[in-house]
Tab-separated table of C-alpha atoms and ligand atoms in Angstrom:
chain	number	residue	atom	x	y	z
A	106	UNK	CA	4.884	-3.980	14.083
A	107	UNK	CA	2.444	-5.477	11.579
A	108	UNK	CA	3.157	-8.895	10.163
A	109	UNK	CA	1.541	-11.274	7.735
A	110	UNK	CA	0.644	-14.867	8.559
A	111	UNK	CA	0.036	-17.255	5.674
A	112	UNK	CA	-1.060	-20.860	5.843
A	113	UNK	CA	0.284	-22.427	2.672
A	114	UNK	CA	-0.853	-25.218	0.439
A	115	UNK	CA	-4.316	-23.991	-0.551
A	116	UNK	CA	-5.567	-23.824	-4.115
A	117	UNK	CA	-6.331	-20.345	-5.411
A	118	UNK	CA	-9.424	-19.909	-7.455
A	119	UNK	CA	-12.004	-17.264	-8.342
A	120	UNK	CA	-11.034	-13.718	-9.242
A	121	UNK	CA	-8.338	-11.245	-8.268
A	122	UNK	CA	-8.864	-7.711	-9.540
A	123	UNK	CA	-5.808	-5.636	-10.321
A	124	UNK	CA	-5.627	-1.941	-9.372
A	125	UNK	CA	-4.004	1.044	-11.054
A	126	UNK	CA	-0.255	1.086	-11.611
A	127	UNK	CA	1.718	2.531	-8.718
A	128	UNK	CA	4.558	3.467	-11.044
A	129	UNK	CA	2.225	5.506	-13.240
A	130	UNK	CA	0.280	7.059	-10.360
A	131	UNK	CA	3.467	8.547	-8.887
A	132	UNK	CA	4.653	10.618	-11.902
A	133	UNK	CA	1.069	11.423	-12.856
A	134	UNK	CA	0.376	12.951	-9.455
A	135	UNK	CA	3.638	14.907	-9.792
A	136	UNK	CA	2.292	16.278	-13.099
A	137	UNK	CA	-0.181	18.304	-11.001
A	138	UNK	CA	2.722	20.712	-10.408
A	139	UNK	CA	2.683	21.605	-14.120
A	140	UNK	CA	-0.659	23.417	-14.030
A	141	UNK	CA	-2.885	25.513	-11.770
A	142	UNK	CA	-5.936	23.587	-12.916
A	143	UNK	CA	-7.103	20.329	-11.335
A	144	UNK	CA	-6.033	16.857	-12.415
A	145	UNK	CA	-8.641	14.186	-11.853
A	146	UNK	CA	-7.140	10.730	-11.778
A	147	UNK	CA	-9.070	7.480	-11.548
A	148	UNK	CA	-7.843	3.928	-10.878
A	149	UNK	CA	-5.463	5.389	-8.272
A	150	UNK	CA	-4.081	2.552	-6.133
A	151	UNK	CA	-4.338	2.906	-2.353
A	152	UNK	CA	-0.710	2.058	-1.621
A	153	UNK	CA	1.804	3.660	0.701
A	154	UNK	CA	3.999	5.139	-2.064
A	155	UNK	CA	1.010	7.096	-3.359
A	156	UNK	CA	0.418	8.453	0.154
A	157	UNK	CA	4.095	9.459	0.290
A	158	UNK	CA	3.994	11.410	-2.975
A	159	UNK	CA	0.753	13.069	-1.858
A	160	UNK	CA	2.513	14.215	1.325
A	161	UNK	CA	5.321	15.766	-0.718
A	162	UNK	CA	2.900	17.465	-3.110
A	163	UNK	CA	0.885	18.848	-0.198
A	164	UNK	CA	4.122	20.168	1.258
A	165	UNK	CA	4.649	22.037	-2.030
A	166	UNK	CA	1.129	23.498	-2.036
A	167	UNK	CA	-0.924	20.997	-4.030
A	168	UNK	CA	-4.367	20.262	-2.570
A	169	UNK	CA	-5.055	16.561	-2.971
A	170	UNK	CA	-8.447	14.986	-2.339
A	171	UNK	CA	-8.542	11.214	-2.334
A	172	UNK	CA	-11.745	9.291	-3.019
A	173	UNK	CA	-12.377	5.645	-3.691
A	174	UNK	CA	-9.597	4.937	-6.242
A	175	UNK	CA	-9.678	8.582	-7.301
A	176	UNK	CA	-7.551	11.630	-6.662
A	177	UNK	CA	-8.116	15.276	-7.448
A	178	UNK	CA	-4.901	17.255	-7.314
A	179	UNK	CA	-4.728	21.006	-7.777
A	180	UNK	CA	-1.866	23.340	-7.194
A	181	UNK	CA	-2.968	26.317	-5.135
A	182	UNK	CA	-0.123	28.621	-4.300
A	183	UNK	CA	3.256	27.025	-4.674
A	184	UNK	CA	4.577	26.933	-1.114
A	185	UNK	CA	8.254	26.660	-1.854
A	186	UNK	CA	10.437	24.898	-4.338
A	187	UNK	CA	12.201	22.521	-2.032
A	188	UNK	CA	11.786	18.757	-1.636
A	189	UNK	CA	13.397	17.858	1.685
A	190	UNK	CA	15.576	14.837	2.375
A	191	UNK	CA	13.060	13.243	4.729
A	192	UNK	CA	10.481	12.961	1.978
A	193	UNK	CA	12.844	12.041	-0.873
A	194	UNK	CA	14.824	9.397	1.001
A	195	UNK	CA	11.763	7.267	1.693
A	196	UNK	CA	10.813	7.200	-1.969
A	197	UNK	CA	13.021	7.927	-4.942
A	198	UNK	CA	10.158	8.913	-7.250
A	199	UNK	CA	9.956	12.123	-5.179
A	200	UNK	CA	12.981	13.328	-7.128
A	201	UNK	CA	10.679	13.798	-10.142
A	202	UNK	CA	9.339	17.056	-8.691
A	203	UNK	CA	12.593	18.785	-9.666
A	204	UNK	CA	11.771	19.193	-13.376
A	205	UNK	CA	8.175	20.403	-12.932
A	206	UNK	CA	9.209	22.885	-10.204
A	207	UNK	CA	11.896	24.251	-12.509
A	208	UNK	CA	9.511	24.473	-15.429
A	209	UNK	CA	7.046	26.479	-13.320
A	210	UNK	CA	9.324	28.693	-11.270
A	211	UNK	CA	12.809	28.557	-12.770
A	212	UNK	CA	14.189	27.213	-9.522
A	213	UNK	CA	14.192	24.075	-7.404
A	214	UNK	CA	16.109	22.535	-4.543
A	215	UNK	CA	15.564	18.808	-4.252
A	216	UNK	CA	17.392	16.337	-2.066
A	217	UNK	CA	19.500	13.756	-3.867
A	218	UNK	CA	17.804	10.418	-3.203
A	219	UNK	CA	20.945	8.414	-2.425
A	220	UNK	CA	21.135	4.653	-2.861
A	221	UNK	CA	18.451	2.233	-1.807
A	222	UNK	CA	18.111	-1.407	-0.848
A	223	UNK	CA	18.139	-2.725	-4.423
A	224	UNK	CA	21.097	-0.742	-5.709
A	225	UNK	CA	22.933	2.568	-6.097
A	226	UNK	CA	20.297	3.984	-8.454
A	227	UNK	CA	22.052	7.228	-9.383
A	228	UNK	CA	20.186	10.155	-10.985
A	229	UNK	CA	23.044	11.245	-13.230
A	230	UNK	CA	20.945	10.661	-16.368
A	231	UNK	CA	18.157	12.900	-15.055
A	232	UNK	CA	20.668	15.651	-14.339
A	233	UNK	CA	22.559	15.352	-17.647
A	234	UNK	CA	19.262	15.546	-19.531
A	235	UNK	CA	18.050	18.604	-17.598
A	236	UNK	CA	21.397	20.270	-18.319
A	237	UNK	CA	20.674	19.725	-22.034
A	238	UNK	CA	17.476	21.732	-21.516
A	239	UNK	CA	19.544	24.674	-20.300
A	240	UNK	CA	19.300	24.051	-16.563
A	241	UNK	CA	22.121	25.210	-14.356
A	242	UNK	CA	22.739	22.512	-11.738
A	243	UNK	CA	24.920	22.189	-8.697
A	244	UNK	CA	24.987	19.904	-5.687
A	245	UNK	CA	25.015	21.588	-2.275
A	246	UNK	CA	24.826	19.739	1.028
A	247	UNK	CA	23.169	16.706	-0.519
A	248	UNK	CA	20.673	18.772	-2.484
A	249	UNK	CA	20.478	19.447	-6.195
A	250	UNK	CA	20.041	23.164	-6.690
A	251	UNK	CA	18.693	23.860	-10.153
A	252	UNK	CA	18.046	27.143	-11.919
A	253	UNK	CA	16.899	28.133	-15.392
A	254	UNK	CA	15.242	31.349	-16.576
A	255	UNK	CA	13.446	29.371	-19.252
A	256	UNK	CA	13.799	25.724	-20.106
A	257	UNK	CA	14.681	25.281	-23.763
A	258	UNK	CA	14.227	22.188	-25.885
A	259	UNK	CA	17.258	20.057	-26.678
A	260	UNK	CA	18.514	16.675	-27.851
A	261	UNK	CA	18.898	14.099	-25.115
A	262	UNK	CA	20.481	10.688	-25.644
A	263	UNK	CA	20.176	8.544	-22.528
A	264	UNK	CA	23.177	6.287	-21.804
A	265	UNK	CA	20.776	3.644	-20.620
A	266	UNK	CA	16.980	3.609	-20.790
A	267	UNK	CA	15.751	5.085	-17.523
A	268	UNK	CA	12.071	5.047	-16.623
A	269	UNK	CA	12.217	7.867	-14.089
A	270	UNK	CA	14.668	9.876	-16.194
A	271	UNK	CA	12.456	9.654	-19.275
A	272	UNK	CA	9.360	10.677	-17.294
A	273	UNK	CA	11.210	13.482	-15.567
A	274	UNK	CA	12.493	15.098	-18.744
A	275	UNK	CA	9.183	14.576	-20.542
A	276	UNK	CA	7.425	16.639	-17.848
A	277	UNK	CA	10.036	19.397	-17.870
A	278	UNK	CA	10.222	19.535	-21.678
A	279	UNK	CA	6.439	19.822	-21.952
A	280	UNK	CA	6.762	23.437	-20.786
A	281	UNK	CA	10.115	24.255	-22.447
A	282	UNK	CA	10.680	26.647	-25.349
A	283	UNK	CA	11.095	24.592	-28.518
A	284	UNK	CA	11.349	20.901	-29.220
A	285	UNK	CA	13.050	18.198	-27.163
A	286	UNK	CA	13.975	14.826	-28.590
A	287	UNK	CA	14.667	11.939	-26.210
A	288	UNK	CA	16.610	9.034	-27.664
A	289	UNK	CA	17.166	5.642	-26.055
A	290	UNK	CA	14.110	6.534	-23.968
A	291	UNK	CA	12.458	3.993	-21.653
A	292	UNK	CA	9.559	2.203	-23.372
A	293	UNK	CA	7.668	1.100	-20.262
A	294	UNK	CA	3.849	1.339	-20.453
A	295	UNK	CA	3.924	3.796	-17.529
A	296	UNK	CA	5.960	6.239	-19.662
A	297	UNK	CA	3.364	5.985	-22.421
A	298	UNK	CA	0.552	6.462	-19.892
A	299	UNK	CA	2.170	9.625	-18.536
A	300	UNK	CA	2.355	10.948	-22.104
A	301	UNK	CA	-1.383	10.310	-22.514
A	302	UNK	CA	-2.018	12.393	-19.398
A	303	UNK	CA	0.355	15.183	-20.474
A	304	UNK	CA	-1.300	15.359	-23.890
A	305	UNK	CA	-4.724	15.539	-22.228
A	306	UNK	CA	-3.314	18.509	-20.281
A	307	UNK	CA	-2.437	20.203	-23.573
A	308	UNK	CA	1.141	19.019	-24.069
A	309	UNK	CA	2.509	17.829	-27.396
A	310	UNK	CA	4.318	14.547	-26.762
A	311	UNK	CA	4.826	12.043	-29.557
A	312	UNK	CA	6.414	8.612	-29.600
A	313	UNK	CA	6.137	7.686	-25.898
A	314	UNK	CA	6.278	3.899	-25.650
A	315	UNK	CA	9.012	3.836	-28.321
A	316	UNK	CA	12.697	4.653	-27.832
A	317	UNK	CA	12.392	8.103	-29.418
A	318	UNK	CA	10.090	10.685	-27.882
A	319	UNK	CA	9.552	14.149	-29.347
A	320	UNK	CA	8.143	16.827	-27.055
A	321	UNK	CA	7.160	20.184	-28.508
A	322	UNK	CA	7.022	22.626	-25.634
A	323	UNK	CA	3.873	24.643	-24.987
A	324	UNK	CA	3.405	27.852	-22.929
A	325	UNK	CA	1.036	26.337	-20.390
A	326	UNK	CA	-0.814	23.199	-19.450
A	327	UNK	CA	-4.349	22.808	-18.118
A	328	UNK	CA	-6.401	20.369	-16.083
A	329	UNK	CA	-7.340	16.905	-17.287
A	330	UNK	CA	-9.103	13.685	-16.407
A	331	UNK	CA	-7.206	10.465	-16.767
A	332	UNK	CA	-7.595	6.801	-15.898
A	333	UNK	CA	-4.347	5.253	-14.702
A	334	UNK	CA	-3.384	2.082	-16.542
A	335	UNK	CA	-3.571	-1.251	-14.671
A	336	UNK	CA	-0.587	-2.374	-12.617
A	337	UNK	CA	1.233	-4.947	-14.778
A	338	UNK	CA	3.525	-5.961	-11.906
A	339	UNK	CA	0.649	-6.571	-9.517
A	340	UNK	CA	-1.034	-8.572	-12.290
A	341	UNK	CA	2.159	-10.522	-12.982
A	342	UNK	CA	2.561	-11.307	-9.288
A	343	UNK	CA	-0.909	-12.882	-9.168
A	344	UNK	CA	-0.209	-14.752	-12.409
A	345	UNK	CA	2.756	-16.388	-10.685
A	346	UNK	CA	0.527	-17.179	-7.692
A	347	UNK	CA	-1.803	-18.881	-10.149
A	348	UNK	CA	1.041	-20.772	-11.825
A	349	UNK	CA	2.108	-22.048	-8.396
A	350	UNK	CA	-1.258	-23.001	-6.934
A	351	UNK	CA	-4.045	-21.650	-9.116
A	352	UNK	CA	-7.105	-23.545	-10.160
A	353	UNK	CA	-8.647	-21.451	-12.902
A	354	UNK	CA	-7.624	-18.252	-11.072
A	355	UNK	CA	-8.799	-15.203	-13.007
A	356	UNK	CA	-6.725	-12.032	-12.852
A	357	UNK	CA	-9.004	-9.262	-14.072
A	358	UNK	CA	-8.781	-5.540	-14.788
A	359	UNK	CA	-5.332	-5.921	-16.343
A	360	UNK	CA	-3.777	-5.329	-19.768
A	361	UNK	CA	-2.060	-8.590	-20.783
A	362	UNK	CA	-0.293	-6.846	-23.700
A	363	UNK	CA	1.691	-4.821	-21.104
A	364	UNK	CA	3.347	-7.918	-19.639
A	365	UNK	CA	3.664	-10.360	-22.517
A	366	UNK	CA	7.257	-11.217	-21.556
A	367	UNK	CA	6.036	-12.473	-18.172
A	368	UNK	CA	3.078	-14.360	-19.646
A	369	UNK	CA	5.284	-16.011	-22.289
A	370	UNK	CA	7.793	-17.062	-19.654
A	371	UNK	CA	5.159	-18.496	-17.327
A	372	UNK	CA	3.518	-20.332	-20.229
A	373	UNK	CA	6.899	-21.848	-21.126
A	374	UNK	CA	7.133	-23.334	-17.632
A	375	UNK	CA	3.991	-25.328	-18.405
A	376	UNK	CA	1.278	-23.368	-16.582
A	377	UNK	CA	-2.057	-23.246	-18.300
A	378	UNK	CA	-2.719	-19.625	-19.339
A	379	UNK	CA	-5.667	-18.163	-21.147
A	380	UNK	CA	-5.512	-14.489	-22.102
A	381	UNK	CA	-8.598	-12.353	-22.479
A	382	UNK	CA	-8.736	-8.704	-23.522
A	383	UNK	CA	-8.383	-7.498	-19.934
A	384	UNK	CA	-7.879	-10.686	-17.963
A	385	UNK	CA	-5.735	-13.783	-17.638
A	386	UNK	CA	-6.915	-17.157	-16.398
A	387	UNK	CA	-4.221	-19.372	-14.925
A	388	UNK	CA	-4.103	-22.933	-13.646
A	389	UNK	CA	-1.045	-24.615	-12.135
A	390	UNK	CA	0.096	-27.634	-14.146
A	391	UNK	CA	2.938	-29.268	-12.263
A	392	UNK	CA	5.520	-30.527	-12.888
A	393	UNK	CA	6.810	-27.056	-13.815
A	394	UNK	CA	9.630	-26.765	-16.305
A	395	UNK	CA	12.824	-24.853	-15.554
A	396	UNK	CA	13.168	-21.852	-17.829
A	397	UNK	CA	15.956	-19.259	-17.507
A	398	UNK	CA	15.089	-15.581	-17.291
A	399	UNK	CA	17.077	-12.396	-17.795
A	400	UNK	CA	15.719	-9.019	-16.742
A	401	UNK	CA	15.632	-6.333	-19.434
A	402	UNK	CA	14.084	-2.934	-19.975
A	403	UNK	CA	10.546	-3.126	-21.394
A	404	UNK	CA	9.393	-5.003	-23.435
A	405	UNK	CA	11.828	-7.548	-21.951
A	406	UNK	CA	11.293	-9.462	-18.723
A	407	UNK	CA	10.846	-6.832	-15.966
A	408	UNK	CA	13.210	-6.603	-13.012
A	409	UNK	CA	10.117	-5.991	-10.870
A	410	UNK	CA	9.030	-9.600	-11.556
A	411	UNK	CA	12.389	-11.282	-11.026
A	412	UNK	CA	11.915	-12.202	-7.352
A	413	UNK	CA	8.401	-13.551	-7.901
A	414	UNK	CA	9.459	-15.647	-10.911
A	415	UNK	CA	12.301	-17.115	-8.872
A	416	UNK	CA	9.747	-18.676	-6.509
A	417	UNK	CA	8.127	-20.487	-9.425
A	418	UNK	CA	11.551	-21.787	-10.445
A	419	UNK	CA	12.133	-23.257	-6.970
A	420	UNK	CA	9.219	-25.573	-7.825
A	421	UNK	CA	10.424	-26.461	-11.337
A	422	UNK	CA	12.193	-29.651	-12.417
A	423	UNK	CA	15.918	-29.036	-12.875
A	424	UNK	CA	18.150	-25.976	-12.718
A	425	UNK	CA	17.371	-22.487	-13.960
A	426	UNK	CA	19.476	-19.368	-14.128
A	427	UNK	CA	17.902	-15.998	-13.395
A	428	UNK	CA	20.025	-13.014	-14.352
A	429	UNK	CA	19.414	-9.503	-13.052
A	430	UNK	CA	20.765	-6.847	-15.411
A	431	UNK	CA	19.006	-3.691	-14.160
A	432	UNK	CA	19.849	-3.420	-10.455
A	433	UNK	CA	23.019	-4.624	-8.768
A	434	UNK	CA	21.591	-5.775	-5.439
A	435	UNK	CA	18.247	-7.320	-6.139
A	436	UNK	CA	18.681	-10.819	-4.733
A	437	UNK	CA	17.913	-10.081	-1.101
A	438	UNK	CA	14.997	-12.499	-1.202
A	439	UNK	CA	17.390	-15.397	-1.866
A	440	UNK	CA	18.536	-16.066	1.731
A	441	UNK	CA	14.927	-15.812	2.935
A	442	UNK	CA	13.685	-18.231	0.251
A	443	UNK	CA	16.514	-20.588	1.167
A	444	UNK	CA	15.346	-20.475	4.783
A	445	UNK	CA	12.028	-21.799	3.500
A	446	UNK	CA	13.758	-24.733	1.817
A	447	UNK	CA	14.731	-23.382	-1.592
A	448	UNK	CA	18.163	-24.100	-3.021
A	449	UNK	CA	19.376	-20.947	-4.715
A	450	UNK	CA	22.964	-19.815	-5.121
A	451	UNK	CA	23.907	-16.315	-6.180
A	452	UNK	CA	26.861	-15.928	-8.509
A	453	UNK	CA	27.400	-12.292	-9.423
A	454	UNK	CA	24.383	-11.061	-11.368
A	455	UNK	CA	22.853	-14.519	-11.641
A	456	UNK	CA	20.925	-16.758	-9.296
A	457	UNK	CA	21.135	-20.489	-9.886
A	458	UNK	CA	17.932	-22.118	-8.764
A	459	UNK	CA	17.808	-25.876	-8.217
A	460	UNK	CA	14.367	-27.361	-8.214
A	461	UNK	CA	12.057	-28.703	-7.305
A	462	UNK	CA	12.469	-28.165	-3.563
A	463	UNK	CA	9.676	-28.548	-1.063
A	464	UNK	CA	9.073	-25.235	0.684
A	465	UNK	CA	8.106	-25.138	4.330
A	466	UNK	CA	6.680	-22.321	6.422
A	467	UNK	CA	9.158	-20.165	8.343
A	468	UNK	CA	9.552	-16.727	9.864
A	469	UNK	CA	11.001	-14.507	7.156
A	470	UNK	CA	11.779	-10.859	6.670
A	471	UNK	CA	10.738	-8.620	3.814
A	472	UNK	CA	13.581	-6.444	2.514
A	473	UNK	CA	12.013	-4.492	-0.331
A	474	UNK	CA	8.738	-4.374	-2.183
A	475	UNK	CA	9.186	-7.120	-4.766
A	476	UNK	CA	11.231	-9.315	-2.411
A	477	UNK	CA	8.226	-9.178	-0.064
A	478	UNK	CA	5.940	-10.277	-2.874
A	479	UNK	CA	8.196	-13.267	-3.522
A	480	UNK	CA	7.938	-14.284	0.138
A	481	UNK	CA	4.151	-14.136	-0.060
A	482	UNK	CA	4.210	-16.386	-3.126
A	483	UNK	CA	6.610	-18.823	-1.474
A	484	UNK	CA	4.374	-18.903	1.610
A	485	UNK	CA	1.326	-19.708	-0.526
A	486	UNK	CA	3.192	-22.639	-2.083
A	487	UNK	CA	4.759	-23.838	1.187
A	488	UNK	CA	3.587	-26.451	3.635
A	489	UNK	CA	2.704	-24.963	7.003
A	490	UNK	CA	2.682	-21.437	8.339
A	491	UNK	CA	4.859	-18.526	7.265
A	492	UNK	CA	5.141	-15.240	9.107
A	493	UNK	CA	6.449	-12.302	7.110
A	494	UNK	CA	7.970	-9.450	9.066
A	495	UNK	CA	8.368	-5.810	7.891
A	496	UNK	CA	5.087	-5.732	6.093
A	497	UNK	CA	5.426	-2.031	5.323
A	498	UNK	CA	7.549	-2.919	2.287
A	499	UNK	CA	4.602	-4.789	0.808
A	500	UNK	CA	2.217	-1.939	1.582
A	501	UNK	CA	4.299	0.373	-0.625
A	502	UNK	CA	2.984	-1.267	-3.757
A	503	UNK	CA	0.332	-3.931	-3.214
A	504	UNK	CA	-3.171	-2.712	-2.568
A	505	UNK	CA	-5.415	-4.897	-0.349
A	506	UNK	CA	-3.166	-7.902	-0.810
A	507	UNK	CA	-4.761	-9.747	2.103
A	508	UNK	CA	-8.312	-9.122	0.883
A	509	UNK	CA	-7.466	-10.069	-2.692
A	510	UNK	CA	-5.731	-13.317	-1.734
A	511	UNK	CA	-8.443	-14.254	0.742
A	512	UNK	CA	-11.031	-13.689	-1.963
A	513	UNK	CA	-9.187	-16.312	-4.002
A	514	UNK	CA	-9.209	-18.820	-1.144
A	515	UNK	CA	-5.838	-18.181	0.543
A	516	UNK	CA	-5.520	-18.350	4.307
A	517	UNK	CA	-3.792	-15.119	5.148
A	518	UNK	CA	-4.074	-12.487	7.864
A	519	UNK	CA	-2.338	-9.405	9.194
A	520	UNK	CA	-1.525	-9.253	12.850
A	521	UNK	CA	0.491	-7.174	15.285
A	522	UNK	CA	3.269	-8.526	17.461
B	941	EPU	N1	20.158	4.695	-13.792
B	941	EPU	C1	21.325	5.386	-13.843
B	941	EPU	N2	21.279	6.751	-13.843
B	941	EPU	C2	20.108	7.425	-13.805
B	941	EPU	C3	18.901	6.714	-13.755
B	941	EPU	C4	18.954	5.333	-13.752
B	941	EPU	O1	22.420	4.807	-13.884
B	941	EPU	O2	20.145	8.674	-13.791
B	941	EPU	C5	20.184	3.220	-13.796
B	941	EPU	C6	19.627	2.642	-12.503
B	941	EPU	O3	20.568	2.609	-11.479
B	941	EPU	C7	19.193	1.271	-12.968
B	941	EPU	C8	18.730	1.525	-14.405
B	941	EPU	O4	19.339	2.745	-14.796
B	941	EPU	O5	20.298	0.423	-12.983
B	941	EPU	C9	17.237	1.644	-14.594
B	941	EPU	O6	16.696	2.538	-13.652
B	941	EPU	P1	15.391	3.401	-13.920
B	941	EPU	O7	15.739	4.839	-13.867
B	941	EPU	O8	14.727	2.874	-15.139
B	941	EPU	O9	14.510	3.030	-12.654
B	941	EPU	P2	13.588	4.013	-11.806
B	941	EPU	O10	12.926	4.972	-12.692
B	941	EPU	O11	14.358	4.511	-10.642
B	941	EPU	C10	11.456	2.539	-12.088
B	941	EPU	C11	10.456	1.883	-11.189
B	941	EPU	C12	11.110	0.697	-10.494
B	941	EPU	C13	11.589	-0.275	-11.564
B	941	EPU	C14	12.544	0.435	-12.530
B	941	EPU	C15	12.990	-0.428	-13.693
B	941	EPU	C16	9.089	3.764	-10.530
B	941	EPU	C17	8.631	4.684	-9.459
B	941	EPU	N3	10.003	2.855	-10.194
B	941	EPU	O12	12.515	2.968	-11.261
B	941	EPU	O13	10.097	0.084	-9.723
B	941	EPU	O14	12.266	-1.350	-10.975
B	941	EPU	O15	11.888	1.604	-13.080
B	941	EPU	O16	11.910	-0.879	-14.416
B	941	EPU	O17	8.620	3.840	-11.664
B	941	EPU	C18	9.220	-1.200	-7.968
B	941	EPU	O18	8.090	-0.849	-8.314
B	941	EPU	O19	9.406	-2.137	-7.133
B	941	EPU	C19	10.390	-0.538	-8.534
B	941	EPU	C20	11.584	-0.581	-7.958
């Protein structure tokens, strides 16, 4: 199995270039099911989750050609309307094919994703919203079986803002009869980016990026070219690396306005940040100050940055409280960070971090994507050597992490054991 070895304690400097957003690439590739014409996407990140969605789309009959950060996806003949358990269980975003399949064929059978490492993550909001569009739904042997002669527009009020749910219904409603209004919609930049793509395909989506989205259905959609927005979580992860051990580290190719909550928080801890139009320059300025954080839907502090921020707090003077409000089980990095010398106690939805604690290299285990990123950050800040096991979690969402960190002066390598 592949592992990562990191020799900590080196200053990071130079430039790290951020790739396209994984969480936009996934729904945007799924949008290829909405048309027979080709979608040409650029700034496509080479991460494992993208490969997984491509496998599912190919299974359904989409021809996908990958180039250097590009993808051309075109539906040939739809080869079935079923997304099997094997493909959905490895990645929940696969569930998003349900709406587009329904919109195109009136029928779909898609495995329920089930829970995952970070929480139960139900899809009840997706299903309730599709029912509002006139879809007949039932669960059979772990699969959602959905049927609708025609999708028709409707009013959807989400109980809680859901990123995937908002994207899912937006895609289905794009081809529905009449107008759909989504209220309490997710405002994440990836939702807005998907709307840009859908509109380029001929859809009529208004308000994406706000909590109310109006989608006027059209008869058909066509091909489009679209550049995927930069990955704000990848960018934020490198910003934390810079706050821990950066010396004028430049994070380029990003959109700072997409992760202001993270930048504000890191600035509050005392790091030296300089924002450009599409870059951030960061220098560590210890001693770091303890600043509490609470995860929130966008534009609040993102749950996908909680684990990484916690590492910075292990190095801060005093106690900080980090509260996770989005997922119920997203503190799996805590025992691993404690093995490296951190002092973090979990109390319900909050982690109490006592700092500063000297981190030392250790053998640790990645448990999910962002937890893995936090271990990398801790290893960079630690004295000595850290070996991170179960690297495949990291490969789901961080493109060329080793190359990018090495380019900034880190001592890091992959190896097999
Ligand atoms: N929820 C429900 N019912 C639903 C849908 C969601 O109760 O039908 C709950 C979830 O259980 C969770 C909350 O609503 O407590 C928010 O979940 P959301 O649907 O917004 O999350 P998601 O669409 O499944 C996306 C990202 C996640 C990111 C979350 C929150 C993608 C592919 N994934 O997931 O990214 O954490 O939004 O911002 O876009 C990651 O990249 O590491 C990652 C986990």
